[in-house]
PDB file of C-alpha atoms in Angstrom:
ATOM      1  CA  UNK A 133     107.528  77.938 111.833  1.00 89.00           C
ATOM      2  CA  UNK A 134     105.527  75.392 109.715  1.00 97.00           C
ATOM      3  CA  UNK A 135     104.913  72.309 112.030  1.00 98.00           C
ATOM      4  CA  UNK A 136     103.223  68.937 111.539  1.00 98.00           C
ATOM      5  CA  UNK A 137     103.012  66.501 108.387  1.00 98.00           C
ATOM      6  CA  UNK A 138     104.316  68.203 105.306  1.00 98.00           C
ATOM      7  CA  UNK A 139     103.382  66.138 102.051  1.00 98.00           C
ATOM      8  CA  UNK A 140     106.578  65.707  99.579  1.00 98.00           C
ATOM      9  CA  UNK A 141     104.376  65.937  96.846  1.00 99.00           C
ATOM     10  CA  UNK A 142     104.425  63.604  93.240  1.00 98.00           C
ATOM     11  CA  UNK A 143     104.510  65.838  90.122  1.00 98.00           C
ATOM     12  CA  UNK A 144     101.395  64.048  88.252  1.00 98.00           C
ATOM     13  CA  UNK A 145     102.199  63.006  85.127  1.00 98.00           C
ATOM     14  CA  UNK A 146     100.499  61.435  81.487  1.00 98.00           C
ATOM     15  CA  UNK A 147     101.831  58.110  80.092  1.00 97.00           C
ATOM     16  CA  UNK A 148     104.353  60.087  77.639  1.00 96.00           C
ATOM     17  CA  UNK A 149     105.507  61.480  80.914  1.00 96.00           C
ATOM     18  CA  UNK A 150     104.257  65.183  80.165  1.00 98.00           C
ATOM     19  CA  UNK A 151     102.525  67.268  83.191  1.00 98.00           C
ATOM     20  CA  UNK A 152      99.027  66.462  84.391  1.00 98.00           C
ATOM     21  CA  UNK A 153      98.477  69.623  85.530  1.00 98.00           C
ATOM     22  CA  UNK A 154      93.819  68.977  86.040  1.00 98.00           C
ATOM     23  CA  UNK A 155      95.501  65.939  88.522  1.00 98.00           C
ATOM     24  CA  UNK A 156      98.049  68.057  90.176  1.00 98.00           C
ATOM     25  CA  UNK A 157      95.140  70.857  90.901  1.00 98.00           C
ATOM     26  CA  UNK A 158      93.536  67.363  92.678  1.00 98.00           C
ATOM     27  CA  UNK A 159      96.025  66.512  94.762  1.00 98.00           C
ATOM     28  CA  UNK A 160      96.468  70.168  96.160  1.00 98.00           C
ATOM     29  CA  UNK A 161      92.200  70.045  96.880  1.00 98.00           C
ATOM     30  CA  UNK A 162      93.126  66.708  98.567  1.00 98.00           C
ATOM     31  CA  UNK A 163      95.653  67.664 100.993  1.00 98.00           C
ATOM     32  CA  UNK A 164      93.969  71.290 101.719  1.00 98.00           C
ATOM     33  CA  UNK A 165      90.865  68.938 102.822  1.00 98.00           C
ATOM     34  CA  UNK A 166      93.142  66.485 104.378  1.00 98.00           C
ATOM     35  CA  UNK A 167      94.788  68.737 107.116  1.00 98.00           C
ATOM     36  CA  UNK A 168      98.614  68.313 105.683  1.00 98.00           C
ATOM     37  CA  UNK A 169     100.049  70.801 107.134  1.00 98.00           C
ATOM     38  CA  UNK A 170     101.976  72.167 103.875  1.00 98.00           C
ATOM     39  CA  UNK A 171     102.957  71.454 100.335  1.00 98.00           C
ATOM     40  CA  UNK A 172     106.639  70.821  99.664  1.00 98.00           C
ATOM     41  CA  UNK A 173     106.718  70.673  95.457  1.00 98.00           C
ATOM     42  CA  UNK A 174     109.043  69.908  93.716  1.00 98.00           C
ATOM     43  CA  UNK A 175     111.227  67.837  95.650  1.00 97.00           C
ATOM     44  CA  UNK A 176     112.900  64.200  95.305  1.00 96.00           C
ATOM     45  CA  UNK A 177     109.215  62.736  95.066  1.00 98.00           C
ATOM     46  CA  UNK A 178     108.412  65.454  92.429  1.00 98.00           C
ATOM     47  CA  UNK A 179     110.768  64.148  90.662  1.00 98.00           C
ATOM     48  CA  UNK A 180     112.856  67.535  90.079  1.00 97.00           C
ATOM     49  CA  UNK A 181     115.777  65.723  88.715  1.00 95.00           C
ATOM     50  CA  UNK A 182     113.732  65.028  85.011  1.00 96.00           C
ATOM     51  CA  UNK A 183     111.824  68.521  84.808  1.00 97.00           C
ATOM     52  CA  UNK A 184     113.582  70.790  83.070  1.00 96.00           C
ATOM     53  CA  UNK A 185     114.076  74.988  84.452  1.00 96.00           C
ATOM     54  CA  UNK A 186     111.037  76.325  82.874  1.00 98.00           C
ATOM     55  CA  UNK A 187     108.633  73.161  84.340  1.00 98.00           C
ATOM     56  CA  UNK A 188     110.727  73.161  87.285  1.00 98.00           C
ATOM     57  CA  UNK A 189     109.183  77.133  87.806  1.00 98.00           C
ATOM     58  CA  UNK A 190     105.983  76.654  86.425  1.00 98.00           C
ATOM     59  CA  UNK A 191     104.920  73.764  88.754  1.00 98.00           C
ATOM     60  CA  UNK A 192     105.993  75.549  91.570  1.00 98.00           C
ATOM     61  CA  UNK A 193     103.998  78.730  90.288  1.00 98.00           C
ATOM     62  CA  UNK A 194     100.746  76.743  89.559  1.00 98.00           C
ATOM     63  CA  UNK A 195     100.906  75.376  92.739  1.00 98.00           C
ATOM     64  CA  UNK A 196     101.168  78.717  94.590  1.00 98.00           C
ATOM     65  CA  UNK A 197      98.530  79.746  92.595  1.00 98.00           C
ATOM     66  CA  UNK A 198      96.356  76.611  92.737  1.00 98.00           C
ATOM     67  CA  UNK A 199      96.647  76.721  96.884  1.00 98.00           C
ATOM     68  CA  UNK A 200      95.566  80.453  96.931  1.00 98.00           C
ATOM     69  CA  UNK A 201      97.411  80.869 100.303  1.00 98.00           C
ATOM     70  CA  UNK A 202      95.416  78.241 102.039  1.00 98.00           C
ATOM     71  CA  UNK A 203      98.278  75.944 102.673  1.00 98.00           C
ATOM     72  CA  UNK A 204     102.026  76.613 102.780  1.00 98.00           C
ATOM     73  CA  UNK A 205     104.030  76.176  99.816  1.00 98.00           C
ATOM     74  CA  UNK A 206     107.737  74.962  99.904  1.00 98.00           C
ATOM     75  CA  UNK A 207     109.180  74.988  96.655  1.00 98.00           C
ATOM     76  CA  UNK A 208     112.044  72.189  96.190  1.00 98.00           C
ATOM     77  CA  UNK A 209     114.709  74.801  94.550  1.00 98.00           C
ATOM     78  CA  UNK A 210     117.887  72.675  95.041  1.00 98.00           C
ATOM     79  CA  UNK A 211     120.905  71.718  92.705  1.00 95.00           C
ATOM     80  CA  UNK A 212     124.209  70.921  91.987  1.00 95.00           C
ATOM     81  CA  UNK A 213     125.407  74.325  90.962  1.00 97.00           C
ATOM     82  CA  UNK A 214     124.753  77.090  93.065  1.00 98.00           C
ATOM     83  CA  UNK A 215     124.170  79.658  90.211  1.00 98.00           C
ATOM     84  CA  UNK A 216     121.208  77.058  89.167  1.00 97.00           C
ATOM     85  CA  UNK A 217     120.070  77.128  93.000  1.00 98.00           C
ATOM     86  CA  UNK A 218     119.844  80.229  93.167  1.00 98.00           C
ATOM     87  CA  UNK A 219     117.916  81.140  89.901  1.00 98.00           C
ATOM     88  CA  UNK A 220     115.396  78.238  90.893  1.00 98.00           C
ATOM     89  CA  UNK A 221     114.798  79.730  94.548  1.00 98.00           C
ATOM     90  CA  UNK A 222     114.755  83.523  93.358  1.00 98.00           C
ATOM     91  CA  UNK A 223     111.974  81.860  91.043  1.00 98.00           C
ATOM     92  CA  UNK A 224     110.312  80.616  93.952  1.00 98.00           C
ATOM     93  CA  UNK A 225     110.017  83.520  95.587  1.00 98.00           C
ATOM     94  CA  UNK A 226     108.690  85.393  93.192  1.00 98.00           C
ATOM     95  CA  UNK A 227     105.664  83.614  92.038  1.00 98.00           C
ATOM     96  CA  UNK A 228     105.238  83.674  95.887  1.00 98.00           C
ATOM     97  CA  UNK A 229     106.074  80.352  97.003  1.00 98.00           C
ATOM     98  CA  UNK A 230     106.415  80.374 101.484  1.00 98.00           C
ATOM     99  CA  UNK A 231     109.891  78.841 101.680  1.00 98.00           C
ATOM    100  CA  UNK A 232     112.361  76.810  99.692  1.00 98.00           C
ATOM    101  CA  UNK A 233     113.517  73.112 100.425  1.00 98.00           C
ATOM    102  CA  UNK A 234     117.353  72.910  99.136  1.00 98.00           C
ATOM    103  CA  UNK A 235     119.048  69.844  99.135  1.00 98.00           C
ATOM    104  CA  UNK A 236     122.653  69.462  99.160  1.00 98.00           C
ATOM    105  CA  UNK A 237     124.543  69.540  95.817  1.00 97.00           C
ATOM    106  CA  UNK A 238     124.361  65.849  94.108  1.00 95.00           C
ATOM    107  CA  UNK A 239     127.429  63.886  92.545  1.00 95.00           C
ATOM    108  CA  UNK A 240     129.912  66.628  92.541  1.00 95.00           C
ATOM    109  CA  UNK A 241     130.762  65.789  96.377  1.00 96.00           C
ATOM    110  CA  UNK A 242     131.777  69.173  98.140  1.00 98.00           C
ATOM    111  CA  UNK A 243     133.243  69.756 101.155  1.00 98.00           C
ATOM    112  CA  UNK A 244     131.985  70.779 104.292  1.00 98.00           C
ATOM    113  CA  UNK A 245     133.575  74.301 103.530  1.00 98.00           C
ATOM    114  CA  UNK A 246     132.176  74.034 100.252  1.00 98.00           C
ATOM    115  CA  UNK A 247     128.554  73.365 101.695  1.00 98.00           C
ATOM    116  CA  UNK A 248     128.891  75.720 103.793  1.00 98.00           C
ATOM    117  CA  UNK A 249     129.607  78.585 100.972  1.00 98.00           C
ATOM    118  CA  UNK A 250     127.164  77.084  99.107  1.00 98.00           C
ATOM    119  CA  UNK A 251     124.148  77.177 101.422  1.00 98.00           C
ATOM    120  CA  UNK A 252     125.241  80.898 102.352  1.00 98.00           C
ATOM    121  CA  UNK A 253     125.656  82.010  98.675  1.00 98.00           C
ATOM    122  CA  UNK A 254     121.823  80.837  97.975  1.00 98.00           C
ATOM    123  CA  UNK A 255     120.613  82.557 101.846  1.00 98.00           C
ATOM    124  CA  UNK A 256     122.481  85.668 100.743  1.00 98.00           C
ATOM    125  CA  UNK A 257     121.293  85.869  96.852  1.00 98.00           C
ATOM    126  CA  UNK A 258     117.715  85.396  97.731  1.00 98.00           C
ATOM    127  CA  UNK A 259     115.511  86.561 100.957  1.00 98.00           C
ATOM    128  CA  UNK A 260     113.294  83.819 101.325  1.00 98.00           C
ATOM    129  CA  UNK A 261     113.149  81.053 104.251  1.00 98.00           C
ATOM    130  CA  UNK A 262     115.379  78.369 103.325  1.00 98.00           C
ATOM    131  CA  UNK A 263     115.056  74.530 104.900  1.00 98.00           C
ATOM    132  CA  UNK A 264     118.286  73.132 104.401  1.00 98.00           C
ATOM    133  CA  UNK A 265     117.648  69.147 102.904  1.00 98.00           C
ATOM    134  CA  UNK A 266     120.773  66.523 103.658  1.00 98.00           C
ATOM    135  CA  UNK A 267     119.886  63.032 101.877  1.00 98.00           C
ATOM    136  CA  UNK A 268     122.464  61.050 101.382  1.00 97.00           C
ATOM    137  CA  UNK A 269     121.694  58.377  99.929  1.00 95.00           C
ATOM    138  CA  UNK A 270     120.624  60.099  97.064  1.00 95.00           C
ATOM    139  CA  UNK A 271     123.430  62.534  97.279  1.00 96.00           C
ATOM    140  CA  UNK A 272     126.250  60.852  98.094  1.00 95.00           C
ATOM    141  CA  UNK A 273     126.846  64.457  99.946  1.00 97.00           C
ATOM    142  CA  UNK A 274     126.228  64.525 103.382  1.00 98.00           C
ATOM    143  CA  UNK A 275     125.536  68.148 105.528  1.00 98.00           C
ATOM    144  CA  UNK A 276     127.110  67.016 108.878  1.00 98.00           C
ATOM    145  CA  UNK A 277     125.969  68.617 111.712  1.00 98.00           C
ATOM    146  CA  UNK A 278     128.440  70.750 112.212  1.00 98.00           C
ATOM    147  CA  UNK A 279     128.090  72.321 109.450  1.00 98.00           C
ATOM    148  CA  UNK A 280     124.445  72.826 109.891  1.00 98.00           C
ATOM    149  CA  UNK A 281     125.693  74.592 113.390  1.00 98.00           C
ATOM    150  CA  UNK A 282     127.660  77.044 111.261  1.00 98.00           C
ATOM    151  CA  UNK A 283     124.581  77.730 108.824  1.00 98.00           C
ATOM    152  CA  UNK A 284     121.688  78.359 111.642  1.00 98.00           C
ATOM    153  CA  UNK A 285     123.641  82.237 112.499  1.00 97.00           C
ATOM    154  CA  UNK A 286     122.648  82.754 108.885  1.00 98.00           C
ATOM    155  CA  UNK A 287     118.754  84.402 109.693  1.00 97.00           C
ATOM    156  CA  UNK A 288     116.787  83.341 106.712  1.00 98.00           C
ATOM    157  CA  UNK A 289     118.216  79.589 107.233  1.00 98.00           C
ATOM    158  CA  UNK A 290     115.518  78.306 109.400  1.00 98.00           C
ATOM    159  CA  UNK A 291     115.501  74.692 109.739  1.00 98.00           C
ATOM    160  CA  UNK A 292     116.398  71.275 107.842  1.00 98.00           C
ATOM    161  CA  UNK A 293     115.206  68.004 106.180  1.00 98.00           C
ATOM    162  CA  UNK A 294     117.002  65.281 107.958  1.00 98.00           C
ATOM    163  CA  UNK A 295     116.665  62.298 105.751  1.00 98.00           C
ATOM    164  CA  UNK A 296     119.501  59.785 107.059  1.00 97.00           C
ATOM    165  CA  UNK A 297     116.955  58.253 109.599  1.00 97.00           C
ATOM    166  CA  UNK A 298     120.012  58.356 111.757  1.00 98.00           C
ATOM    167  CA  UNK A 299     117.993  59.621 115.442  1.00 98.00           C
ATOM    168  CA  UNK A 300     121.282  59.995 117.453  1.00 98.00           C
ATOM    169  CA  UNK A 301     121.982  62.471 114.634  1.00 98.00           C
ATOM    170  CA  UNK A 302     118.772  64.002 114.636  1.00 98.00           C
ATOM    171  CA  UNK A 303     118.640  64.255 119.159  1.00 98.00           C
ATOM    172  CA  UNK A 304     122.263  66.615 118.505  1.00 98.00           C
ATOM    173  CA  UNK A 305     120.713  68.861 115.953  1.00 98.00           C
ATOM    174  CA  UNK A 306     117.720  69.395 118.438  1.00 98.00           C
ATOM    175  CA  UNK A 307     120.061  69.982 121.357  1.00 98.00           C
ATOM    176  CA  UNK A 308     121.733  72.217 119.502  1.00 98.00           C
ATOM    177  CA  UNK A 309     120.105  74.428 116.972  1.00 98.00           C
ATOM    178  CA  UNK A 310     118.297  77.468 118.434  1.00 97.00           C
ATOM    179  CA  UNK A 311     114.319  77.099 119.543  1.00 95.00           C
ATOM    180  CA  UNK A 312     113.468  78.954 116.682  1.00 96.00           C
ATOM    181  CA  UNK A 313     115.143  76.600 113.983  1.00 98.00           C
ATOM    182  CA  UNK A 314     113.475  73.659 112.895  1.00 98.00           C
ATOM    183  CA  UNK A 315     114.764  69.672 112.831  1.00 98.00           C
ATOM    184  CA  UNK A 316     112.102  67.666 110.281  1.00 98.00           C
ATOM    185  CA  UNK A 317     112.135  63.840 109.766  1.00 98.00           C
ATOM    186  CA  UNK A 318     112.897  62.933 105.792  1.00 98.00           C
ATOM    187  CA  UNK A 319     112.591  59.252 106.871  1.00 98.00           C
ATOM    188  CA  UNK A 320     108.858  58.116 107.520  1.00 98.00           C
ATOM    189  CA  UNK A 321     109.254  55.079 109.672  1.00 98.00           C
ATOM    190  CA  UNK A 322     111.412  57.354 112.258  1.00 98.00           C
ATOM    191  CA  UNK A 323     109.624  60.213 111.790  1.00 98.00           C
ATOM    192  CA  UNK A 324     107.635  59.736 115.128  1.00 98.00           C
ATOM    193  CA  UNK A 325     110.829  59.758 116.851  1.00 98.00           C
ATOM    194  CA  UNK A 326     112.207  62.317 115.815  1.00 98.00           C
ATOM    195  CA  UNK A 327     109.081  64.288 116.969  1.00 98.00           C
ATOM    196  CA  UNK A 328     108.802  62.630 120.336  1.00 98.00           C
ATOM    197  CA  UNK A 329     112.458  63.849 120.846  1.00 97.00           C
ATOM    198  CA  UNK A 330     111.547  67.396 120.383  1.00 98.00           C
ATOM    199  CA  UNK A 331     111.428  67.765 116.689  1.00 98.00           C
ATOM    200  CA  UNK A 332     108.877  69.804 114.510  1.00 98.00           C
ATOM    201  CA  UNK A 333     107.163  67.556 111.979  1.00 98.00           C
ATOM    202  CA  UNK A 334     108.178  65.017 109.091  1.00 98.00           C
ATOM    203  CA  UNK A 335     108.265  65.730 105.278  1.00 98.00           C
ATOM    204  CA  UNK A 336     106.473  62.647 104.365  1.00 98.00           C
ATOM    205  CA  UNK A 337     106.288  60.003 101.434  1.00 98.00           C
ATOM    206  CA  UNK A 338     103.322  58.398 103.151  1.00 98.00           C
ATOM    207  CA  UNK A 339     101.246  61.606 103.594  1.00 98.00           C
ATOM    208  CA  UNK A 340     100.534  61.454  99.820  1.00 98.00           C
ATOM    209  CA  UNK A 341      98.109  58.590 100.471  1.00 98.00           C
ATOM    210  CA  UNK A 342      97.497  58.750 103.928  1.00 98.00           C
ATOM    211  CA  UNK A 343      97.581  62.646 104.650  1.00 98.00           C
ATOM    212  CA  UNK A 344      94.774  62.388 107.114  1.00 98.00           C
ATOM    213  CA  UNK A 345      96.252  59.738 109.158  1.00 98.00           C
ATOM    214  CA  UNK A 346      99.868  61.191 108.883  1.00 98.00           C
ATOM    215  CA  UNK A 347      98.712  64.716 110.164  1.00 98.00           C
ATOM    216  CA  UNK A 348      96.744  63.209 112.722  1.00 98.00           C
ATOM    217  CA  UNK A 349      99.953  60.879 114.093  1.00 98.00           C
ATOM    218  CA  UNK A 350     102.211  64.334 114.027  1.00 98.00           C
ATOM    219  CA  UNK A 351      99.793  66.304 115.843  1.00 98.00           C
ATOM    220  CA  UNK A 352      99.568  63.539 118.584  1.00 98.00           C
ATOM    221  CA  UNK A 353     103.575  63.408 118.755  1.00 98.00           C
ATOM    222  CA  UNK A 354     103.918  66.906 118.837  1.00 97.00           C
ATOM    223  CA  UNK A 355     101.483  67.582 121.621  1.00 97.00           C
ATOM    224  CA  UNK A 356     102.699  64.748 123.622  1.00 95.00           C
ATOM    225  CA  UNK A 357      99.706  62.122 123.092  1.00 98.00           C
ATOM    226  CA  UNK A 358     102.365  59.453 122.680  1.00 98.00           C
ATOM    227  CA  UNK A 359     100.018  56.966 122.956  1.00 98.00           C
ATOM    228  CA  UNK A 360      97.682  57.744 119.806  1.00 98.00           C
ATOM    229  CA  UNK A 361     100.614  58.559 118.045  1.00 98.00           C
ATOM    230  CA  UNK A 362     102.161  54.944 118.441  1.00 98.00           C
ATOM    231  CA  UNK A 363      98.891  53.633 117.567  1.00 98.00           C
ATOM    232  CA  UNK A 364      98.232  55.643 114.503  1.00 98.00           C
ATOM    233  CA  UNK A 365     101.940  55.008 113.318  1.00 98.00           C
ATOM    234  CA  UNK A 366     101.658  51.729 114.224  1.00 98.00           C
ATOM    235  CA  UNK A 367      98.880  51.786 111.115  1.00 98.00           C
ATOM    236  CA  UNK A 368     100.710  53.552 108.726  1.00 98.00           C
ATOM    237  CA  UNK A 369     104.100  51.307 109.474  1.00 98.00           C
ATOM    238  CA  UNK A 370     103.310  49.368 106.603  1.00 98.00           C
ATOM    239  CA  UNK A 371     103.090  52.217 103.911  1.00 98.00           C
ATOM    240  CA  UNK A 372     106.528  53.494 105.722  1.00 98.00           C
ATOM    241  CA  UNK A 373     107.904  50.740 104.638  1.00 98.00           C
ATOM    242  CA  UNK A 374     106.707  49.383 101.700  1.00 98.00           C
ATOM    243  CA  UNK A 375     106.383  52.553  99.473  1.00 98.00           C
ATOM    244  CA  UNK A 376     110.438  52.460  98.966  1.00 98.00           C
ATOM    245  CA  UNK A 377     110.510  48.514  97.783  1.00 98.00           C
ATOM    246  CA  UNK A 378     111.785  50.383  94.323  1.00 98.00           C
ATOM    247  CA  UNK A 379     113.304  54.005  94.580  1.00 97.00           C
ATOM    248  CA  UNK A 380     110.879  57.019  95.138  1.00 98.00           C
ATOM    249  CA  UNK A 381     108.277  58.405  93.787  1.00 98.00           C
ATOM    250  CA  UNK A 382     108.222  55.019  91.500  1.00 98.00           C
ATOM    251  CA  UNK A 383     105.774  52.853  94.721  1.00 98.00           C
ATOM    252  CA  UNK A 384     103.942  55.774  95.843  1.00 98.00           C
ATOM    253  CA  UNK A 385     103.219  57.077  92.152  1.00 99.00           C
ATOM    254  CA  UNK A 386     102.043  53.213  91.822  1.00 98.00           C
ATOM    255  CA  UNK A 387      99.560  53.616  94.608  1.00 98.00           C
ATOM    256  CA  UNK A 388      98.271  56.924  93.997  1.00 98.00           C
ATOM    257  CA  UNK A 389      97.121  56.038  90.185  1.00 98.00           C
ATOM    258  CA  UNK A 390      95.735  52.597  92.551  1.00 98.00           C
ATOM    259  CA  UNK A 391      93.669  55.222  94.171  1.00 98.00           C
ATOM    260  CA  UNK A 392      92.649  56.937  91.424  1.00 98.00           C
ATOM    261  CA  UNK A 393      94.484  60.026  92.123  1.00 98.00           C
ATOM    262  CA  UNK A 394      96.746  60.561  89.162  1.00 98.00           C
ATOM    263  CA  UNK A 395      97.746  58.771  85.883  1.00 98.00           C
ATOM    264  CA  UNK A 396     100.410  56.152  85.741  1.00 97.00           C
ATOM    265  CA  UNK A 397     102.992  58.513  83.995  1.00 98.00           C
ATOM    266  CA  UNK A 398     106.484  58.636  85.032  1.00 98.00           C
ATOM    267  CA  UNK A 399     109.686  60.504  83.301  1.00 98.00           C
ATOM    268  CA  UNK A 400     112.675  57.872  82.463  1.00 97.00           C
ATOM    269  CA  UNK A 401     115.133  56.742  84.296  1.00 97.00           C
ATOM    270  CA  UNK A 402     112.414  56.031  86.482  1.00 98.00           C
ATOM    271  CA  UNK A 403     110.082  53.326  85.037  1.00 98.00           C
ATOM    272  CA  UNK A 404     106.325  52.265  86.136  1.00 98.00           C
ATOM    273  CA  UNK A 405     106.441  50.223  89.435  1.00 98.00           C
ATOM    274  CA  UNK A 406     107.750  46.468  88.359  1.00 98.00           C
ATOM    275  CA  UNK A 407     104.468  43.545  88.863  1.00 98.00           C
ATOM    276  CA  UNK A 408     106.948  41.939  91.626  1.00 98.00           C
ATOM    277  CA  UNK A 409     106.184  44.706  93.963  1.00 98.00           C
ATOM    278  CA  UNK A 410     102.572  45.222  93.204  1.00 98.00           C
ATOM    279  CA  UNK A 411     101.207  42.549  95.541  1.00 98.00           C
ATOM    280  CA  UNK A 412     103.381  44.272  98.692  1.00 98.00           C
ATOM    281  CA  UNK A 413     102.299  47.561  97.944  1.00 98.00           C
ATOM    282  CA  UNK A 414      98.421  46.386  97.170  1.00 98.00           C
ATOM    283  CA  UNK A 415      98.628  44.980 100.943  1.00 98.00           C
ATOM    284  CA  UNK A 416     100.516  47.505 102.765  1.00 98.00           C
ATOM    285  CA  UNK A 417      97.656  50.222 101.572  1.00 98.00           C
ATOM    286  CA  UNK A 418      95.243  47.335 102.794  1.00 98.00           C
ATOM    287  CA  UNK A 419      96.937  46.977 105.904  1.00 97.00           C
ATOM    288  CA  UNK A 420      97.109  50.714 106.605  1.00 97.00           C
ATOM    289  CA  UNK A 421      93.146  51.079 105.555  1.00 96.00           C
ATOM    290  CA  UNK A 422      93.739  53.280 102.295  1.00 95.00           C
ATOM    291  CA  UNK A 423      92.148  50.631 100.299  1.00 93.00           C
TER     292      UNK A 423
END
């Protein structure tokens, strides 16, 4: 079981919006030095949604490649059609990527039943650890729990992304999944929470700038240093919040070409971070000692 702070990473980009793959290399050095505790690629913040199949693979490839087994790899391998799903995670799997991160089907709004069959046609079709990803506000699907019951008998389904923020939510899955399945935060400024309450780590926005600080305040919650935790969180409160004034990965794209970490390339819809939000996002990293 991978525990701790888990970096959703940004897929580094040029102006015209094409790959910067010499940055993404970066940013893998950066968290291997930075003690994140894995790589999830490809994901909501990696902008999946505007890379097309064959980037889609290749990032996730490079990235195996690029981490040389010194860091787990989660590939994001999610999508509205389960025949697309599960081409993207048998991809995954064989360039050699740890586990796949597959979020509920977008805009077509299934059923529970339907989630259900859709979750075990992917488990089924490809032997790889699956993390099961419910976000609903970017869905408009939500996994409900008891769903998520039915899916954890199903042995390569071994844990989920709980986004909703929702902790009441988040204490039932932890009473009642199995020891060996594991409950992550999606949300970053409940993520300490969630671990306090038993869960295993968080799947973090905020890592990509603050991966130090972020693996330091999961460690501390998971070993039951509550205190230091608060206190480190406490610190990084500001980022939680202010790196989703605009939809993700547009703030935290913002302050990552701010740190000189990547260009300021972005694929459309999503457009560069608007000048109304700079000055909240400038002080936030300030506040949280990333600048």
């Amino acid at each position: 079981m991978i525990t701790g702070s888990m970096v959703a990473l940004v897929t580094p980009m040029q102006t015209d919006g094409t790959i910067d793959w010499d940055s993404l290399a970066n940013l893998i050095e950066f968290h291997i030095e930075n003690d994140t505790a894995a790589i999830v690629i490809v994901g909501t913040t990696g902008e999946s949604a505007t890379l097309d199949m064959a980037e889609h693979e290749k990032v996730i490839q490079y990235t195996v490649e690029k981490s040389a087994k010194r860091i787990p790899i989660i590939a994001g391998t999610g999508g509205n059609s389960t025949s697309e799903a599960i081409h993207l995670t048998s991809a995954a799997k064989r360039v050699g990527a740890d586990a796949a991160l597959i979020v509920t089907p977008y805009y077509n709004k299934p059923s529970q039943e339907g989630l259900y069959q859709h979750f075990k046609a992917i488990a089924e079709a490809v032997d790889i650890p699956q993390i099961l990803y419910n976000v609903p506000g970017r869905t408009a699907c939500d996994l409900l729990p008891e769903t998520v019951l039915r899916l954890v008998d199903i042995p390569n389904i071994v844990g989920i992304k709980e986004a909703t923020g929702d902790l009441e939510r988040a204490r039932f899955l932890i009473d009642n999944v199995p020891s060996d399945f594991a409950v992550y935060s999606g949300d970053d400024a409940t993520a300490l929470e969630l671990i306090l309450m038993g869960g295993h780590g968080d799947i973090s926005v905020t890592a990509n700038v603050s991966p130090k600080a972020m693996a330091s305040m999961c460690a501390a919650a998971a070993t039951g240093n509550e205190e230091l935790a608060r206190r480190l969180n406490d610190s990084l409160m500001p980022l939680h919040k202010k790196l989703f004034v605009e939809a993700n990965p547009v703030p935290v794209k913002w302050a990552l070409h701010l740190m000189g970490l990547i260009p300021n390339g972005i694929r459309l819809p999503l457009v560069w971070l608007d000048e109304e939000f700079h000055e909240a996002v400038t002080t936030a990293m300030m506040e949280s000692g990333i600048i």
